[in-house]
């Protein structure tokens, strides 16, 4: 028996049913066919150019979004939710009915994804750590953009990848993930690191190293909203995706997001549960190792896939994984939609209900306390399974197209098609692997 | 680009149709009782995390044979807890909401079975 550490049980109750084998196979076949269709029929000259893509958004909207009042309102909203979360974290009861858990694991972690997908870089606009840094800068008469030091270029998104890993470790492996003390400590360390980082390096720190801002801003590249020369743009998500800034550690960020989500499916599979419960080895250790293996494995498969090509003299082979990394953003987002949709819809509602009773004493401050969770989605498992597979396949298609455009921009002419093959295989592996886990777990 | 969009549209439709036709029939009769034998002995429990398919709304009997009293948690929506005594206890369950529901012993930190309710 390996029962020396408590069970890492999520805040959720039931999990989604597995998708049917026929659906998984249909999705996998679609992904394969699309991949090679794109390769065969797609354009041969790069289409996406950050300098010219998109068109100006409607002037009224542009003025609104650019106005100080609008920005201040968003910052205020972020600060109010932050203050609420901090209050229930410090003064709330250590019970699962404390809304802090739902705010932390559901609204913050999962809710940011659809918000960013539809509205753009949401966390950047509401981030309370950015707001606090801004207030300090105003008070001291300095510029929030500039810190004491220049953020080192080589560091890139690595701190964000580490922060995201720390989050998924907390969510998926740490045995006390539903106890108030440790979750509160995690959040406090996050805020502390962000404030110190902001003071040292200015706002650049948030853009590079805040795990939530990096995540949210990457997902926002799949929205239709862009920004150029101080004006709001409307762009196709593919053109928008092409504007992802290539920085060191970008692959690591995406590998953690994809690998951890895959691990979350995997750890609930009956085979894995039976294995860790019957081995003498600590299940805590095994889960730790497996989470790490999923993340590192994802990164290595992608790196190998993007590097196995001929390159021009001026492009370093080692720079290719980060230069192609934007193309797995849609694959990650598609898979996250498939994995977290029910969780977000149902536990998001439950959190809203719980939020009305912050101190678990029967209060109803928001008037949502007597609402009940709508489980419509769970009662329509066929529809749900279809939505999941369509999300995964659409993500795959966008990813393949994005990689194709980047390949014809970067690779020497005679390697433009063959050079994409290995990357295509890596993407097919992610998509089919993701579908397999949706089917088997 | 048009061709691409068209290709994608066709494929997505294919996925939809394929899955629509491939819907599985319910695995077991909703009327019959699914009986699951659970044995607690000397700090261990069988079964060990196996998956068992049941129909939504089908009655499930957990027949617990135990050498000491304890508690079983059913992670359905909402969660349910059942105490059992030393000896044999039958716990009656009905789960209406489709999904995978873990039946656990929190004392042993073990998943006993995963009920695949469909």
Coordinates of C-alpha atoms in Angstrom, one line a residue:
Chain A
X1 CA 0.0 0.0 0.0
X2 CA 1.1 3.5 -0.7
X3 CA -1.2 5.4 1.6
X4 CA 1.4 7.5 3.5
X5 CA 0.3 10.7 1.9
X6 CA -3.3 11.9 1.6
X7 CA -5.1 11.7 -1.6
X8 CA -4.7 14.6 -4.0
X9 CA -8.4 14.9 -4.7
X10 CA -9.5 17.9 -6.6
X11 CA -12.3 20.3 -5.6
X12 CA -14.5 18.6 -8.1
X13 CA -17.0 15.7 -7.8
X14 CA -17.6 13.6 -10.8
X15 CA -15.3 13.7 -13.9
X16 CA -16.3 13.7 -17.5
X17 CA -17.2 10.4 -19.2
X18 CA -14.6 9.2 -21.7
X19 CA -15.3 10.0 -25.3
X20 CA -16.4 7.0 -27.5
X21 CA -13.7 5.2 -29.5
X22 CA -15.3 6.0 -32.8
X23 CA -15.3 9.7 -32.0
X24 CA -11.6 9.5 -30.9
X25 CA -10.7 7.8 -34.2
X26 CA -12.7 10.2 -36.3
X27 CA -10.9 13.1 -34.6
X28 CA -7.5 11.5 -35.1
X29 CA -8.2 10.8 -38.8
X30 CA -9.4 14.3 -39.3
X31 CA -6.3 15.7 -37.7
X32 CA -4.1 13.5 -39.9
X33 CA -5.9 14.4 -43.1
X34 CA -6.0 18.1 -42.4
X35 CA -2.3 18.1 -41.7
X36 CA -1.3 16.7 -45.0
X37 CA -4.0 18.7 -46.8
X38 CA -2.6 21.9 -45.4
X39 CA 0.9 20.9 -46.6
X40 CA -0.4 20.1 -50.1
X41 CA -2.8 22.9 -50.8
X42 CA -1.8 25.9 -48.6
X43 CA 0.0 29.0 -49.9
X44 CA 3.7 29.0 -50.8
X45 CA 4.5 32.6 -49.8
X46 CA 4.1 33.9 -46.2
X47 CA 0.8 35.5 -45.6
X48 CA 1.0 36.9 -42.1
X49 CA 2.8 40.2 -41.5
X50 CA 2.5 41.9 -38.2
X51 CA 3.1 45.4 -39.8
X52 CA 0.2 45.2 -42.2
X53 CA -2.2 42.5 -41.0
X54 CA -5.7 43.3 -39.6
X55 CA -7.7 46.5 -39.9
X56 CA -8.5 49.2 -37.5
X57 CA -11.3 48.5 -35.1
X58 CA -14.4 50.6 -35.1
X59 CA -13.3 54.1 -33.9
X60 CA -15.7 54.3 -31.0
X61 CA -14.5 51.1 -29.6
X62 CA -10.9 52.1 -30.2
X63 CA -11.4 55.3 -28.2
X64 CA -13.2 53.5 -25.4
X65 CA -10.5 50.8 -25.0
X66 CA -7.8 53.4 -25.2
X67 CA -9.4 55.7 -22.6
X68 CA -8.0 56.1 -19.1
X69 CA -11.5 55.6 -17.6
X70 CA -11.9 52.2 -19.2
X71 CA -8.4 51.0 -18.1
X72 CA -9.0 52.3 -14.6
X73 CA -12.4 50.5 -14.5
X74 CA -10.7 47.2 -15.4
X75 CA -7.9 47.7 -12.9
X76 CA -10.5 48.5 -10.2
X77 CA -12.4 45.3 -11.1
X78 CA -9.2 43.3 -10.8
X79 CA -8.4 44.9 -7.5
X80 CA -11.9 44.3 -6.0
X81 CA -11.8 40.6 -6.9
X82 CA -8.2 40.4 -5.6
X83 CA -9.3 42.1 -2.3
X84 CA -12.2 39.7 -2.0
X85 CA -10.0 36.7 -2.6
X86 CA -7.4 37.9 -0.1
X87 CA -10.1 38.5 2.5
X88 CA -11.6 35.0 2.2
X89 CA -8.1 33.5 2.1
X90 CA -7.2 35.1 5.4
X91 CA -10.5 35.3 7.3
X92 CA -12.5 32.5 5.6
X93 CA -13.0 29.0 7.0
X94 CA -10.8 26.1 6.0
X95 CA -13.7 24.4 4.3
X96 CA -14.3 23.4 0.7
X97 CA -17.2 25.8 0.8
X98 CA -14.7 28.7 1.1
X99 CA -15.0 30.4 -2.3
X100 CA -11.2 30.9 -2.3
X101 CA -10.6 27.4 -3.7
X102 CA -13.0 28.0 -6.6
X103 CA -11.6 31.5 -7.3
X104 CA -8.0 30.1 -7.3
X105 CA -8.5 26.8 -9.2
X106 CA -11.5 27.6 -11.4
X107 CA -12.0 31.3 -12.1
X108 CA -8.3 32.2 -12.1
X109 CA -6.7 29.2 -13.7
X110 CA -9.4 28.1 -16.1
X111 CA -11.6 31.2 -16.4
X112 CA -8.8 33.3 -17.8
X113 CA -8.6 31.1 -20.9
X114 CA -12.0 31.9 -22.4
X115 CA -11.8 35.5 -21.2
X116 CA -8.5 35.9 -23.1
X117 CA -9.7 34.0 -26.1
X118 CA -12.7 36.3 -26.5
X119 CA -11.5 39.6 -25.1
X120 CA -7.7 39.7 -25.5
X121 CA -5.0 40.0 -22.9
X122 CA -7.3 40.2 -19.9
X123 CA -4.9 39.5 -17.1
X124 CA -2.6 42.3 -18.3
X125 CA -5.6 44.7 -18.0
X126 CA -6.9 43.5 -14.6
X127 CA -3.7 42.1 -13.0
X128 CA -3.7 43.4 -9.4
X129 CA 0.1 43.0 -9.1
X130 CA 0.5 45.3 -12.1
X131 CA -2.0 47.7 -10.5
X132 CA -0.2 47.7 -7.1
X133 CA 3.1 48.3 -9.0
X134 CA 1.5 51.2 -10.9
X135 CA 0.2 52.8 -7.6
X136 CA 3.7 52.5 -6.0
X137 CA 5.3 54.0 -9.1
X138 CA 2.8 56.9 -9.1
X139 CA 3.3 57.5 -5.3
X140 CA 7.1 57.6 -5.7
X141 CA 6.9 59.6 -9.0
X142 CA 8.6 57.0 -11.0
X143 CA 7.7 55.2 -14.2
X144 CA 6.1 51.7 -13.7
X145 CA 7.6 50.5 -17.0
X146 CA 11.2 51.0 -15.7
X147 CA 12.7 49.2 -12.8
X148 CA 16.1 49.3 -11.1
X149 CA 17.6 46.8 -13.5
X150 CA 17.0 45.7 -17.1
X151 CA 15.3 42.3 -17.3
X152 CA 17.8 39.9 -18.7
X153 CA 17.0 38.8 -22.2
X154 CA 18.2 35.2 -21.8
X155 CA 15.7 34.7 -18.9
X156 CA 12.7 35.2 -21.3
X157 CA 9.6 33.3 -20.2
X158 CA 11.5 30.7 -18.1
X159 CA 10.3 32.2 -14.8
X160 CA 6.7 32.0 -16.1
X161 CA 7.2 28.4 -17.1
X162 CA 8.4 27.7 -13.6
X163 CA 5.5 29.5 -12.1
X164 CA 3.0 27.6 -14.2
X165 CA 4.7 24.4 -13.2
X166 CA 4.4 25.4 -9.5
X167 CA 0.7 26.0 -10.1
X168 CA -0.1 22.7 -11.8
X169 CA 2.0 20.9 -9.2
X170 CA -0.2 22.4 -6.6
X171 CA -3.4 21.6 -8.5
X172 CA -2.5 18.0 -9.6
X173 CA 0.1 16.5 -7.3
X174 CA 0.2 18.3 -4.0
X175 CA -1.8 16.2 -1.5
X176 CA -3.1 19.2 0.5
X177 CA -4.4 21.2 -2.5
X178 CA -7.8 21.6 -0.9
X179 CA -6.5 23.0 2.4
X180 CA -6.6 26.7 2.9
X181 CA -3.2 27.3 4.4
X182 CA -1.0 25.9 1.6
X183 CA -3.1 27.4 -1.2
X184 CA -3.1 30.8 0.6
X185 CA 0.7 30.5 1.0
X186 CA 1.1 29.7 -2.7
X187 CA -0.9 32.8 -3.6
X188 CA 1.0 35.0 -1.1
X189 CA 4.4 33.8 -2.6
X190 CA 3.1 34.6 -6.1
X191 CA 2.1 38.1 -5.1
X192 CA 5.3 38.7 -3.2
X193 CA 7.5 37.5 -6.1
X194 CA 5.5 39.6 -8.6
X195 CA 5.8 42.8 -6.5
X196 CA 9.5 42.4 -6.0
X197 CA 10.0 41.5 -9.6
X198 CA 8.0 44.5 -10.7
X199 CA 10.0 46.8 -8.5
X200 CA 13.3 45.4 -9.8
X201 CA 12.5 45.2 -13.5
X202 CA 9.4 47.3 -14.1
X203 CA 6.4 46.2 -16.1
X204 CA 8.7 44.1 -18.4
X205 CA 8.8 41.6 -15.6
X206 CA 5.1 41.0 -15.8
X207 CA 5.2 40.6 -19.5
X208 CA 7.9 38.0 -19.3
X209 CA 7.7 36.3 -16.0
X210 CA 4.1 36.5 -14.6
X211 CA 2.8 33.0 -15.3
X212 CA -0.8 34.2 -15.5
X213 CA 0.0 37.2 -17.8
X214 CA 2.1 35.1 -20.1
X215 CA -0.6 32.4 -20.3
X216 CA -3.4 34.9 -20.8
X217 CA -1.5 37.0 -23.3
X218 CA -0.6 33.8 -25.3
X219 CA -4.2 32.7 -25.4
X220 CA -5.2 36.3 -26.4
X221 CA -3.2 35.9 -29.6
X222 CA -6.0 33.6 -30.7
X223 CA -8.5 36.3 -30.2
X224 CA -9.4 38.8 -33.0
X225 CA -8.0 41.7 -31.0
X226 CA -4.7 43.2 -31.8
X227 CA -2.8 46.4 -31.0
X228 CA -0.6 48.5 -33.2
X229 CA 0.7 52.1 -32.9
X230 CA -1.7 52.8 -30.0
X231 CA -4.8 51.6 -31.9
X232 CA -7.1 48.6 -31.6
X233 CA -7.0 46.2 -34.5
X234 CA -9.3 43.4 -35.6
X235 CA -7.3 40.6 -37.1
X236 CA -7.8 37.0 -38.0
X237 CA -6.7 34.7 -35.1
X238 CA -4.1 33.2 -37.4
X239 CA -2.6 36.6 -38.3
X240 CA -2.8 37.5 -34.6
X241 CA -1.0 34.3 -33.6
X242 CA 1.8 35.1 -35.9
X243 CA 2.6 38.2 -33.8
X244 CA 3.5 36.1 -30.7
X245 CA 6.9 37.5 -29.6
X246 CA 9.6 34.8 -29.7
X247 CA 11.4 34.7 -26.4
X248 CA 13.6 32.1 -24.6
X249 CA 11.4 29.7 -22.6
X250 CA 8.3 30.0 -24.8
X251 CA 8.4 26.2 -25.6
X252 CA 8.7 25.5 -21.9
X253 CA 5.6 27.5 -21.1
X254 CA 3.6 25.6 -23.7
X255 CA 5.1 22.3 -22.7
X256 CA 4.0 22.8 -19.1
X257 CA 0.5 23.8 -20.1
X258 CA 0.0 20.8 -22.5
X259 CA 1.9 18.3 -20.5
X260 CA 0.1 19.0 -17.2
X261 CA -3.3 18.9 -18.8
X262 CA -2.5 15.5 -20.4
X263 CA -1.2 14.4 -17.0
X264 CA -4.5 15.4 -15.4
X265 CA -6.4 13.1 -17.7
X266 CA -3.8 10.3 -17.3
X267 CA -3.8 10.3 -13.5
X268 CA -7.5 9.6 -13.3
X269 CA -7.3 6.6 -15.6
X270 CA -8.1 3.4 -14.0
X271 CA -4.8 1.8 -15.0
X272 CA -2.7 4.4 -13.3
X273 CA -4.9 4.5 -10.2
X274 CA -4.6 0.7 -9.9
X275 CA -0.8 0.9 -10.5
X276 CA 0.0 3.5 -7.9
X277 CA -2.3 1.9 -5.4
X278 CA -0.7 -1.5 -5.7
X279 CA 3.0 -0.6 -5.9
X280 CA 5.2 -0.2 -2.8
X281 CA 6.6 3.1 -4.2
X282 CA 5.1 6.3 -2.8
X283 CA 2.2 7.5 -5.0
X284 CA 3.2 11.1 -4.3
X285 CA 6.7 10.5 -5.7
X286 CA 5.2 8.6 -8.7
X287 CA 2.8 11.5 -9.5
X288 CA 5.6 14.0 -9.1
X289 CA 7.8 12.2 -11.5
X290 CA 5.0 11.6 -14.0
X291 CA 3.9 15.2 -14.1
X292 CA 7.5 16.2 -14.7
X293 CA 7.8 13.5 -17.4
X294 CA 4.7 14.7 -19.2
X295 CA 5.9 18.3 -19.3
X296 CA 9.5 17.5 -20.3
X297 CA 8.3 14.9 -22.8
X298 CA 6.0 17.4 -24.5
X299 CA 8.8 19.9 -24.7
X300 CA 11.3 17.4 -26.1
X301 CA 8.9 16.0 -28.7
X302 CA 8.1 19.5 -29.9
X303 CA 11.8 20.6 -29.9
X304 CA 12.8 17.6 -31.9
X305 CA 9.9 18.0 -34.3
X306 CA 10.8 21.6 -35.1
X307 CA 14.6 21.1 -35.3
X308 CA 14.7 18.1 -37.7
X309 CA 14.9 20.2 -40.8
X310 CA 17.4 21.8 -43.1
X311 CA 18.1 25.4 -42.1
X312 CA 19.7 28.5 -43.8
X313 CA 23.1 29.7 -42.7
X314 CA 21.7 32.6 -40.7
X315 CA 19.1 30.6 -38.7
X316 CA 20.4 28.6 -35.7
X317 CA 18.8 25.2 -35.4
X318 CA 18.5 25.6 -31.7
X319 CA 16.4 28.7 -32.1
X320 CA 13.7 26.9 -34.1
X321 CA 11.6 25.4 -31.2
X322 CA 10.9 28.9 -29.8
X323 CA 10.4 30.3 -33.3
X324 CA 7.7 27.7 -34.0
X325 CA 6.3 27.6 -30.5
X326 CA 3.4 29.9 -31.4
X327 CA 2.0 27.2 -33.5
X328 CA 1.2 24.9 -30.6
X329 CA -0.7 27.6 -28.8
X330 CA -4.0 26.6 -30.6
X331 CA -3.3 22.9 -29.9
X332 CA -2.9 23.7 -26.2
X333 CA -6.0 25.9 -26.1
X334 CA -8.1 23.3 -28.0
X335 CA -7.0 20.6 -25.6
X336 CA -7.6 22.8 -22.5
X337 CA -11.1 23.6 -23.8
X338 CA -11.8 19.8 -24.1
X339 CA -10.3 19.1 -20.8
X340 CA -11.7 21.9 -18.6
X341 CA -15.1 22.8 -20.2
X342 CA -17.4 21.0 -17.8
X343 CA -15.2 21.9 -14.9
X344 CA -15.3 25.6 -15.7
X345 CA -19.0 25.7 -16.4
X346 CA -20.1 23.7 -13.4
X347 CA -17.5 24.6 -10.8
X348 CA -17.5 28.2 -12.0
X349 CA -21.2 28.4 -11.1
X350 CA -20.6 26.7 -7.8
X351 CA -17.9 29.2 -7.0
X352 CA -20.3 32.1 -7.8
X353 CA -22.8 30.6 -5.4
X354 CA -20.2 30.1 -2.7
X355 CA -18.8 33.6 -3.2
X356 CA -22.1 34.9 -1.7
X357 CA -21.2 33.3 1.6
X358 CA -17.5 34.3 2.1
X359 CA -17.1 33.2 5.7
X360 CA -19.3 30.1 5.5
X361 CA -21.8 31.4 8.0
X362 CA -24.9 31.4 5.9
X363 CA -24.6 35.0 4.6
X364 CA -25.8 35.9 1.1
X365 CA -24.0 39.1 0.2
X366 CA -24.2 38.8 -3.6
X367 CA -27.8 37.4 -3.7
X368 CA -26.5 34.3 -5.6
X369 CA -26.5 32.1 -2.5
X370 CA -29.8 30.3 -3.4
X371 CA -28.9 29.7 -7.0
X372 CA -28.3 26.1 -8.0
X373 CA -25.7 24.8 -10.4
X374 CA -27.0 24.0 -13.8
X375 CA -25.6 20.5 -14.8
X376 CA -27.1 20.6 -18.3
X377 CA -23.7 20.0 -19.9
X378 CA -23.1 16.9 -17.9
X379 CA -26.5 15.5 -18.8
X380 CA -25.6 15.8 -22.5
X381 CA -22.5 13.7 -22.7
X382 CA -22.7 13.1 -26.5
X383 CA -22.8 16.8 -27.2
X384 CA -20.0 17.4 -24.7
X385 CA -17.9 14.7 -26.3
X386 CA -18.5 16.2 -29.8
X387 CA -17.5 19.7 -28.6
X388 CA -14.3 18.3 -27.1
X389 CA -13.2 16.6 -30.2
X390 CA -14.1 19.5 -32.4
X391 CA -12.1 21.8 -30.1
X392 CA -9.1 19.5 -30.3
X393 CA -9.3 19.1 -34.1
X394 CA -9.8 22.9 -34.7
X395 CA -6.8 23.6 -32.5
X396 CA -4.8 21.2 -34.5
X397 CA -5.8 22.7 -37.8
X398 CA -4.9 26.3 -36.7
X399 CA -1.6 25.0 -35.3
X400 CA -0.7 23.3 -38.6
X401 CA -1.5 26.4 -40.6
X402 CA 0.5 28.6 -38.3
X403 CA 3.5 26.3 -38.5
X404 CA 3.2 26.2 -42.3
X405 CA 3.3 29.9 -42.6
X406 CA 6.3 30.2 -40.3
X407 CA 8.1 27.4 -42.1
X408 CA 7.9 29.2 -45.5
X409 CA 9.1 32.3 -43.8
X410 CA 12.1 30.7 -42.0
X411 CA 13.2 27.6 -43.8
X412 CA 15.3 27.5 -47.0
X413 CA 13.3 26.9 -50.1
X414 CA 14.1 23.3 -50.7
X415 CA 13.3 22.3 -47.1
X416 CA 10.0 24.2 -46.8
X417 CA 7.8 21.2 -47.3
X418 CA 9.9 18.3 -46.1
X419 CA 11.2 20.5 -43.2
X420 CA 7.6 20.6 -41.9
X421 CA 7.1 16.9 -41.8
X422 CA 8.8 16.2 -38.5
X423 CA 6.9 19.1 -36.8
X424 CA 3.7 17.9 -38.3
X425 CA 4.3 14.5 -36.8
X426 CA 4.9 16.0 -33.4
X427 CA 1.6 17.9 -33.7
X428 CA -0.2 14.8 -34.8
X429 CA 1.3 13.0 -31.8
X430 CA 0.0 15.7 -29.4
X431 CA -3.5 15.7 -30.9
X432 CA -3.8 11.9 -31.2
X433 CA -2.3 11.6 -27.7
X434 CA -4.8 14.1 -26.3
X435 CA -7.7 12.3 -28.0
X436 CA -6.4 9.0 -26.7
X437 CA -6.4 10.4 -23.1
X438 CA -9.9 11.8 -23.6
X439 CA -11.0 8.3 -24.7
X440 CA -9.0 6.2 -22.2
X441 CA -9.2 8.2 -19.0
Chain B
X1 CA -7.5 29.9 -47.8
X2 CA -11.1 29.2 -49.1
X3 CA -10.1 25.7 -49.9
X4 CA -8.7 25.3 -46.5
X5 CA -11.8 26.6 -44.8
X6 CA -13.9 24.2 -46.9
X7 CA -11.7 21.3 -46.0
X8 CA -11.9 22.0 -42.4
X9 CA -15.6 22.4 -42.5
X10 CA -16.0 19.1 -44.2
X11 CA -13.8 17.4 -41.7
X12 CA -15.5 18.8 -38.7
X13 CA -18.8 17.7 -40.1
X14 CA -17.4 14.2 -40.6
X15 CA -16.3 14.1 -37.0
X16 CA -19.8 15.1 -36.0
X17 CA -21.5 12.5 -38.2
X18 CA -19.2 9.7 -37.3
X19 CA -19.7 10.3 -33.6
X20 CA -23.4 10.7 -34.0
X21 CA -23.7 7.3 -35.7
X22 CA -21.3 5.7 -33.3
X23 CA -23.2 6.3 -30.2
X24 CA -22.9 3.4 -27.8
X25 CA -25.9 1.7 -26.5
X26 CA -26.3 1.7 -22.7
X27 CA -24.0 -0.9 -21.2
X28 CA -26.4 -2.5 -18.8
X29 CA -30.0 -2.6 -18.1
X30 CA -31.1 0.4 -16.0
X31 CA -33.6 -1.8 -14.1
X32 CA -31.2 -4.5 -12.7
X33 CA -29.2 -3.8 -9.6
X34 CA -25.4 -3.6 -10.1
X35 CA -23.9 -5.3 -7.1
X36 CA -20.3 -4.5 -6.2
X37 CA -18.5 -6.5 -3.5
X38 CA -16.1 -4.6 -1.4
X39 CA -13.8 -6.2 1.2
X40 CA -11.9 -4.4 3.8
X41 CA -9.3 -6.6 5.5
X42 CA -6.2 -5.8 7.6
X43 CA -5.9 -2.2 6.3
X44 CA -6.4 -3.0 2.6
X45 CA -9.4 -3.0 0.3
X46 CA -10.5 -4.8 -2.8
X47 CA -11.3 -4.0 -5.5
X48 CA -8.4 -1.7 -6.3
X49 CA -9.6 1.2 -8.5
X50 CA -11.3 -0.8 -11.2
X51 CA -13.7 0.8 -13.6
X52 CA -17.3 -0.4 -13.5
X53 CA -19.9 0.7 -16.0
X54 CA -23.4 1.4 -14.8
X55 CA -26.3 3.2 -16.4
X56 CA -27.5 6.6 -15.2
X57 CA -30.3 6.0 -12.6
X58 CA -29.4 2.3 -12.2
X59 CA -29.4 1.1 -8.6
X60 CA -26.0 0.2 -7.3
X61 CA -25.5 -2.0 -4.2
X62 CA -22.1 -1.7 -2.5
X63 CA -21.9 -4.9 -0.4
X64 CA -19.2 -4.0 2.2
X65 CA -17.5 -6.8 4.2
X66 CA -15.2 -5.2 6.8
X67 CA -13.1 -6.2 9.8
X68 CA -13.6 -2.7 11.3
X69 CA -16.1 0.1 10.8
X70 CA -15.3 3.0 8.5
X71 CA -16.6 5.4 5.9
X72 CA -17.0 5.4 2.1
X73 CA -17.0 8.6 0.1
X74 CA -18.8 8.7 -3.3
X75 CA -17.5 11.6 -5.3
X76 CA -20.8 12.1 -7.2
X77 CA -22.6 15.4 -7.6
X78 CA -23.3 16.2 -4.7
X79 CA -20.8 14.1 -2.8
X80 CA -22.1 11.3 -0.6
X81 CA -20.7 9.6 2.5
X82 CA -21.7 6.3 3.9
X83 CA -20.6 4.7 7.2
X84 CA -20.3 0.9 7.4
X85 CA -19.9 -1.3 10.4
X86 CA -17.7 -4.3 11.1
X87 CA -19.4 -7.2 9.4
X88 CA -21.5 -6.9 6.2
X89 CA -23.2 -3.7 5.3
X90 CA -25.1 -3.0 2.1
X91 CA -25.0 0.6 0.8
X92 CA -27.6 1.5 -1.8
X93 CA -26.7 4.1 -4.4
X94 CA -28.4 5.7 -7.4
X95 CA -26.4 8.1 -9.6
X96 CA -28.5 10.1 -12.2
X97 CA -25.8 12.4 -13.6
X98 CA -23.5 10.9 -16.3
X99 CA -19.8 11.0 -15.5
X100 CA -17.0 9.1 -13.8
X101 CA -17.6 8.9 -10.1
X102 CA -14.9 7.7 -7.7
X103 CA -15.8 5.6 -4.7
X104 CA -13.1 6.0 -2.1
X105 CA -12.0 5.0 1.3
X106 CA -10.5 8.2 2.8
X107 CA -9.1 6.2 5.8
X108 CA -6.9 4.2 3.4
X109 CA -6.5 7.0 0.8
X110 CA -7.6 4.6 -1.9
X111 CA -9.9 4.6 -4.8
X112 CA -12.0 1.5 -4.5
X113 CA -13.9 1.6 -7.8
X114 CA -14.6 4.2 -10.5
X115 CA -18.2 4.1 -11.6
X116 CA -18.6 5.1 -15.2
X117 CA -22.1 6.3 -15.3
X118 CA -23.5 6.7 -18.8

